[in-house]
Tab-separated table of C-alpha atoms and ligand atoms in Angstrom:
chain	number	residue	atom	x	y	z
A	9	UNK	CA	0.000	0.000	0.000
A	10	UNK	CA	1.259	3.443	-0.861
A	11	UNK	CA	2.135	5.838	1.955
A	12	UNK	CA	0.289	9.144	2.196
A	13	UNK	CA	1.522	12.614	3.090
A	14	UNK	CA	-0.579	15.694	3.677
A	15	UNK	CA	0.504	19.304	3.215
A	16	UNK	CA	-1.144	22.521	4.363
A	17	UNK	CA	0.543	25.371	2.492
A	18	UNK	CA	0.215	28.237	0.049
A	19	UNK	CA	-0.030	28.061	-3.730
A	20	UNK	CA	2.827	29.812	-5.558
A	21	UNK	CA	1.720	30.406	-9.102
A	22	UNK	CA	5.060	30.094	-10.910
A	23	UNK	CA	5.407	26.503	-9.685
A	24	UNK	CA	8.719	27.051	-7.913
A	25	UNK	CA	7.692	27.037	-4.278
A	26	UNK	CA	4.759	26.297	-1.989
A	27	UNK	CA	2.211	23.556	-2.442
A	28	UNK	CA	3.292	22.876	-6.010
A	29	UNK	CA	6.877	22.133	-4.948
A	30	UNK	CA	5.614	20.055	-2.014
A	31	UNK	CA	3.379	17.807	-4.107
A	32	UNK	CA	6.070	17.333	-6.752
A	33	UNK	CA	8.482	16.299	-4.002
A	34	UNK	CA	6.016	13.806	-2.520
A	35	UNK	CA	5.478	12.263	-5.949
A	36	UNK	CA	9.219	12.076	-6.630
A	37	UNK	CA	9.722	10.122	-3.398
A	38	UNK	CA	6.895	7.702	-4.150
A	39	UNK	CA	4.376	9.075	-1.676
A	40	UNK	CA	0.733	9.886	-2.456
A	41	UNK	CA	0.287	13.572	-1.681
A	42	UNK	CA	-2.709	15.708	-0.921
A	43	UNK	CA	-2.824	19.373	-0.097
A	44	UNK	CA	-4.887	22.095	1.524
A	45	UNK	CA	-4.385	25.615	0.144
A	46	UNK	CA	-3.984	28.376	2.743
A	47	UNK	CA	-3.271	31.304	0.435
A	48	UNK	CA	-2.478	32.175	-3.156
A	49	UNK	CA	0.772	33.926	-3.988
A	50	UNK	CA	1.040	35.359	-7.513
A	51	UNK	CA	4.324	37.129	-8.247
A	52	UNK	CA	3.753	40.302	-10.258
A	53	UNK	CA	5.946	40.366	-13.388
A	54	UNK	CA	5.006	44.018	-13.941
A	55	UNK	CA	6.163	45.009	-10.468
A	56	UNK	CA	9.589	43.426	-10.072
A	57	UNK	CA	8.029	40.029	-9.288
A	58	UNK	CA	6.649	41.388	-6.004
A	59	UNK	CA	4.295	39.194	-4.023
A	60	UNK	CA	0.554	39.439	-4.491
A	61	UNK	CA	-0.825	37.551	-1.516
A	62	UNK	CA	-4.455	36.492	-1.106
A	63	UNK	CA	-5.449	34.473	1.981
A	64	UNK	CA	-8.091	31.785	1.569
A	65	UNK	CA	-11.233	32.241	3.680
A	66	UNK	CA	-10.660	30.382	6.991
A	67	UNK	CA	-13.881	28.388	6.554
A	68	UNK	CA	-12.667	27.191	3.149
A	69	UNK	CA	-9.372	26.093	4.730
A	70	UNK	CA	-11.348	24.197	7.392
A	71	UNK	CA	-13.494	22.606	4.657
A	72	UNK	CA	-10.414	21.419	2.747
A	73	UNK	CA	-8.853	19.894	5.858
A	74	UNK	CA	-12.158	18.234	6.727
A	75	UNK	CA	-12.378	16.693	3.242
A	76	UNK	CA	-8.754	15.510	3.296
A	77	UNK	CA	-8.849	13.998	6.783
A	78	UNK	CA	-12.238	12.366	6.227
A	79	UNK	CA	-11.148	10.788	2.937
A	80	UNK	CA	-7.832	9.431	4.219
A	81	UNK	CA	-6.319	8.316	7.499
A	82	UNK	CA	-3.496	10.841	7.647
A	83	UNK	CA	-0.795	10.886	10.286
A	84	UNK	CA	2.043	12.875	8.705
A	85	UNK	CA	1.571	16.490	7.697
A	86	UNK	CA	3.781	19.288	6.459
A	87	UNK	CA	2.864	22.863	7.322
A	88	UNK	CA	4.135	25.515	4.918
A	89	UNK	CA	3.102	29.124	4.440
A	90	UNK	CA	0.128	30.156	6.574
A	91	UNK	CA	0.390	33.912	6.297
A	92	UNK	CA	-2.265	35.366	8.613
A	93	UNK	CA	-3.348	34.948	12.254
A	94	UNK	CA	-6.827	33.832	11.102
A	95	UNK	CA	-5.263	31.055	9.011
A	96	UNK	CA	-3.052	30.052	11.919
A	97	UNK	CA	-6.132	29.799	14.181
A	98	UNK	CA	-7.918	27.391	11.859
A	99	UNK	CA	-4.816	25.270	11.153
A	100	UNK	CA	-3.927	25.057	14.870
A	101	UNK	CA	-7.445	23.914	15.605
A	102	UNK	CA	-7.204	21.213	12.936
A	103	UNK	CA	-3.810	20.024	14.235
A	104	UNK	CA	-5.311	19.668	17.712
A	105	UNK	CA	-8.285	17.640	16.528
A	106	UNK	CA	-6.337	14.406	15.982
A	107	UNK	CA	-2.964	12.966	16.870
A	108	UNK	CA	-0.151	13.042	14.329
A	109	UNK	CA	2.894	10.812	14.050
A	110	UNK	CA	4.771	13.780	12.574
A	111	UNK	CA	4.053	17.453	12.002
A	112	UNK	CA	6.844	18.969	9.884
A	113	UNK	CA	6.773	22.746	10.141
A	114	UNK	CA	8.524	24.910	7.563
A	115	UNK	CA	8.099	28.186	9.463
A	116	UNK	CA	7.687	30.412	6.419
A	117	UNK	CA	7.711	33.879	7.932
A	118	UNK	CA	8.515	35.832	4.855
A	119	UNK	CA	9.222	35.049	1.220
A	120	UNK	CA	12.176	36.139	-0.840
A	121	UNK	CA	11.661	39.713	-1.947
A	122	UNK	CA	9.058	40.605	0.689
A	123	UNK	CA	9.467	43.429	3.165
A	124	UNK	CA	10.307	42.140	6.639
A	125	UNK	CA	8.708	43.493	9.770
A	126	UNK	CA	5.125	43.641	8.556
A	127	UNK	CA	4.007	40.453	10.148
A	128	UNK	CA	4.827	40.432	13.854
A	129	UNK	CA	1.365	39.200	14.837
A	130	UNK	CA	1.711	36.329	12.357
A	131	UNK	CA	5.202	35.455	13.662
A	132	UNK	CA	3.913	35.366	17.221
A	133	UNK	CA	0.846	33.308	16.333
A	134	UNK	CA	3.033	30.791	14.497
A	135	UNK	CA	5.349	30.531	17.485
A	136	UNK	CA	2.636	30.122	20.118
A	137	UNK	CA	-0.031	28.153	18.233
A	138	UNK	CA	1.768	25.996	15.628
A	139	UNK	CA	5.354	25.474	16.831
A	140	UNK	CA	4.257	23.398	19.867
A	141	UNK	CA	2.635	20.831	17.515
A	142	UNK	CA	5.755	20.440	15.375
A	143	UNK	CA	7.821	17.282	15.730
A	144	UNK	CA	10.276	18.660	13.151
A	145	UNK	CA	10.855	22.334	12.349
A	146	UNK	CA	13.069	23.613	9.523
A	147	UNK	CA	13.882	27.323	9.973
A	148	UNK	CA	16.250	29.120	7.609
A	149	UNK	CA	18.670	31.686	8.980
A	150	UNK	CA	16.126	34.504	9.135
A	151	UNK	CA	13.440	32.282	10.656
A	152	UNK	CA	15.923	30.823	13.155
A	153	UNK	CA	16.786	34.346	14.273
A	154	UNK	CA	13.138	35.274	14.653
A	155	UNK	CA	12.058	32.078	16.442
A	156	UNK	CA	15.105	32.001	18.746
A	157	UNK	CA	14.949	35.716	19.518
A	158	UNK	CA	18.663	36.046	18.727
A	159	UNK	CA	19.942	39.336	17.290
A	160	UNK	CA	22.339	37.754	14.863
A	161	UNK	CA	23.443	34.340	13.649
A	162	UNK	CA	26.882	34.668	12.130
A	163	UNK	CA	28.499	31.270	12.734
A	164	UNK	CA	27.692	27.581	12.997
A	165	UNK	CA	27.933	27.940	16.796
A	166	UNK	CA	25.277	30.656	16.687
A	167	UNK	CA	23.122	28.394	14.532
A	168	UNK	CA	23.465	25.595	17.105
A	169	UNK	CA	22.467	28.011	19.885
A	170	UNK	CA	19.416	29.078	17.855
A	171	UNK	CA	18.457	25.430	17.321
A	172	UNK	CA	18.659	24.838	21.096
A	173	UNK	CA	16.460	27.833	21.843
A	174	UNK	CA	13.875	26.755	19.281
A	175	UNK	CA	13.953	23.191	20.632
A	176	UNK	CA	13.055	24.589	24.069
A	177	UNK	CA	9.767	25.792	22.551
A	178	UNK	CA	8.481	22.270	21.881
A	179	UNK	CA	9.646	20.604	18.647
A	180	UNK	CA	11.499	17.289	19.011
A	181	UNK	CA	13.850	17.985	16.106
A	182	UNK	CA	15.144	21.322	14.862
A	183	UNK	CA	16.874	21.611	11.491
A	184	UNK	CA	18.347	25.100	11.340
A	185	UNK	CA	19.549	25.850	7.817
A	186	UNK	CA	22.580	28.039	7.198
A	187	UNK	CA	22.145	28.011	3.438
A	188	UNK	CA	24.108	30.443	1.298
A	189	UNK	CA	23.671	33.235	3.846
A	190	UNK	CA	26.058	31.803	6.409
A	191	UNK	CA	29.716	32.484	5.477
A	192	UNK	CA	31.872	29.608	4.307
A	193	UNK	CA	32.264	27.243	1.365
A	194	UNK	CA	29.701	24.744	2.616
A	195	UNK	CA	25.943	24.967	3.099
A	196	UNK	CA	25.648	23.861	6.730
A	197	UNK	CA	22.472	22.629	8.397
A	198	UNK	CA	22.280	21.909	12.103
A	199	UNK	CA	20.083	19.035	13.284
A	200	UNK	CA	19.372	19.128	17.035
A	201	UNK	CA	17.276	16.443	18.747
A	202	UNK	CA	17.451	17.805	22.280
A	203	UNK	CA	20.643	15.891	23.047
A	204	UNK	CA	22.876	15.558	20.016
A	205	UNK	CA	23.921	18.068	17.392
A	206	UNK	CA	24.485	16.681	13.888
A	207	UNK	CA	25.998	18.924	11.215
A	208	UNK	CA	24.951	18.284	7.638
A	209	UNK	CA	27.241	19.934	5.143
A	210	UNK	CA	27.324	20.085	1.378
A	211	UNK	CA	29.485	22.345	-0.794
A	212	UNK	CA	27.543	25.489	-1.741
A	213	UNK	CA	26.320	25.518	-5.318
A	214	UNK	CA	26.853	29.165	-6.205
A	215	UNK	CA	25.859	31.934	-3.836
A	216	UNK	CA	22.370	32.670	-5.094
A	217	UNK	CA	19.307	31.431	-3.287
A	218	UNK	CA	17.184	29.060	-5.331
A	219	UNK	CA	13.412	29.222	-5.024
A	220	UNK	CA	11.725	26.191	-3.539
A	221	UNK	CA	14.772	24.793	-1.730
A	222	UNK	CA	13.246	25.204	1.726
A	223	UNK	CA	9.834	23.919	0.658
A	224	UNK	CA	11.408	20.929	-1.067
A	225	UNK	CA	13.629	20.045	1.901
A	226	UNK	CA	10.733	20.021	4.366
A	227	UNK	CA	8.489	18.176	1.902
A	228	UNK	CA	11.134	15.517	1.298
A	229	UNK	CA	11.562	15.022	5.053
A	230	UNK	CA	7.767	14.703	5.308
A	231	UNK	CA	7.608	12.126	2.509
A	232	UNK	CA	10.373	10.040	4.048
A	233	UNK	CA	8.745	10.175	7.489
A	234	UNK	CA	5.482	9.053	5.883
A	235	UNK	CA	7.354	5.999	4.583
A	236	UNK	CA	8.654	5.230	8.076
A	237	UNK	CA	12.218	6.466	7.606
A	238	UNK	CA	13.783	7.725	10.847
A	239	UNK	CA	14.306	11.459	11.223
A	240	UNK	CA	18.091	11.597	10.816
A	241	UNK	CA	17.991	9.497	7.660
A	242	UNK	CA	14.984	11.422	6.340
A	243	UNK	CA	16.924	14.674	6.686
A	244	UNK	CA	19.941	13.174	4.894
A	245	UNK	CA	17.822	11.905	1.999
A	246	UNK	CA	16.052	15.272	1.807
A	247	UNK	CA	19.298	17.222	1.734
A	248	UNK	CA	20.605	15.016	-1.083
A	249	UNK	CA	17.402	15.518	-3.085
A	250	UNK	CA	17.576	19.296	-2.633
A	251	UNK	CA	21.273	19.384	-3.571
A	252	UNK	CA	20.510	17.448	-6.769
A	253	UNK	CA	17.508	19.685	-7.408
A	254	UNK	CA	19.618	22.848	-7.041
A	255	UNK	CA	22.316	21.476	-9.368
A	256	UNK	CA	19.636	20.604	-11.917
A	257	UNK	CA	17.652	23.792	-11.332
A	258	UNK	CA	15.163	25.243	-13.770
A	259	UNK	CA	15.900	28.772	-14.893
A	260	UNK	CA	13.029	31.173	-15.331
A	261	UNK	CA	12.344	34.821	-16.081
A	262	UNK	CA	11.911	35.392	-12.330
A	263	UNK	CA	14.900	36.736	-10.335
A	264	UNK	CA	15.418	33.231	-8.879
A	265	UNK	CA	15.989	29.858	-10.504
A	266	UNK	CA	13.860	27.083	-9.035
A	267	UNK	CA	14.614	23.612	-7.709
A	268	UNK	CA	13.914	20.682	-10.036
A	269	UNK	CA	12.649	17.881	-7.855
A	270	UNK	CA	13.045	15.369	-10.671
A	271	UNK	CA	16.773	15.980	-11.178
B	12	PXL	O1	9.659	29.769	-0.390
B	12	PXL	C1	8.737	30.117	0.561
B	12	PXL	C2	7.328	30.120	0.048
B	12	PXL	C3	6.446	29.203	0.551
B	12	PXL	N1	5.155	29.153	0.179
B	12	PXL	C4	4.679	30.024	-0.731
B	12	PXL	C5	5.506	30.990	-1.307
B	12	PXL	C6	6.878	31.031	-0.916
B	12	PXL	C7	7.767	32.037	-1.507
B	12	PXL	O2	7.448	32.716	-2.422
B	12	PXL	O3	5.014	31.841	-2.194
B	12	PXL	C8	3.228	29.947	-1.121
């Protein structure tokens, strides 16, 4: 029988990130995926590819989750972009309605190209209402800074400290991603399970961020967990898939290339 994975995330209309990247990743790893749309992001090609963001009505989000969870017995879910406190309310309520073997949270606080600082209420709602449900959380450097409350993360040691502080807020596993923003030749991710720190390193592939890398990493972890893979191995498989997907990236007219999950 095929394993199932559920994702609650935003649609990103160019196909590079969000729900589209998540479902492609599930398929690539041999997992049957289904998704609930929280919001619709349409980059604006006439305005420097800025984000046009439309939240889905909370009742419609609740309806989608009801349909998905009634149709299938789901126990592994990825949470991607939520975007508003009202969305976070309805998703938190749904997470609390049943038990989950794994909740993988990609704490999308802001997308590439968006103005920071506009969304403090959303950041706080994500921290207090969703983070405690997460078994695995995958912050990038900016998100790790926000969730840990640290002023700056400039080294791998800082990243480890951030992972510890985020772990204290509930998740069993924290994967704090250094990416291209942390200095050095390697892309370093820190995996902290409350006891041990594991460093995952791969040589950086250029110094440009690639759209969909974070979504794809968390989705690949989710797919592997759905198949019963343990967390450490799931993270390793996910990192390899993302590294291949960045090497084989799809170029576009957008300012960012995008990950190719099928590479
Ligand atoms: O890459 C983060 C991300 C996640 N989800 C959606 C997005 C983006 C970035 O644009 O639009 C829906």
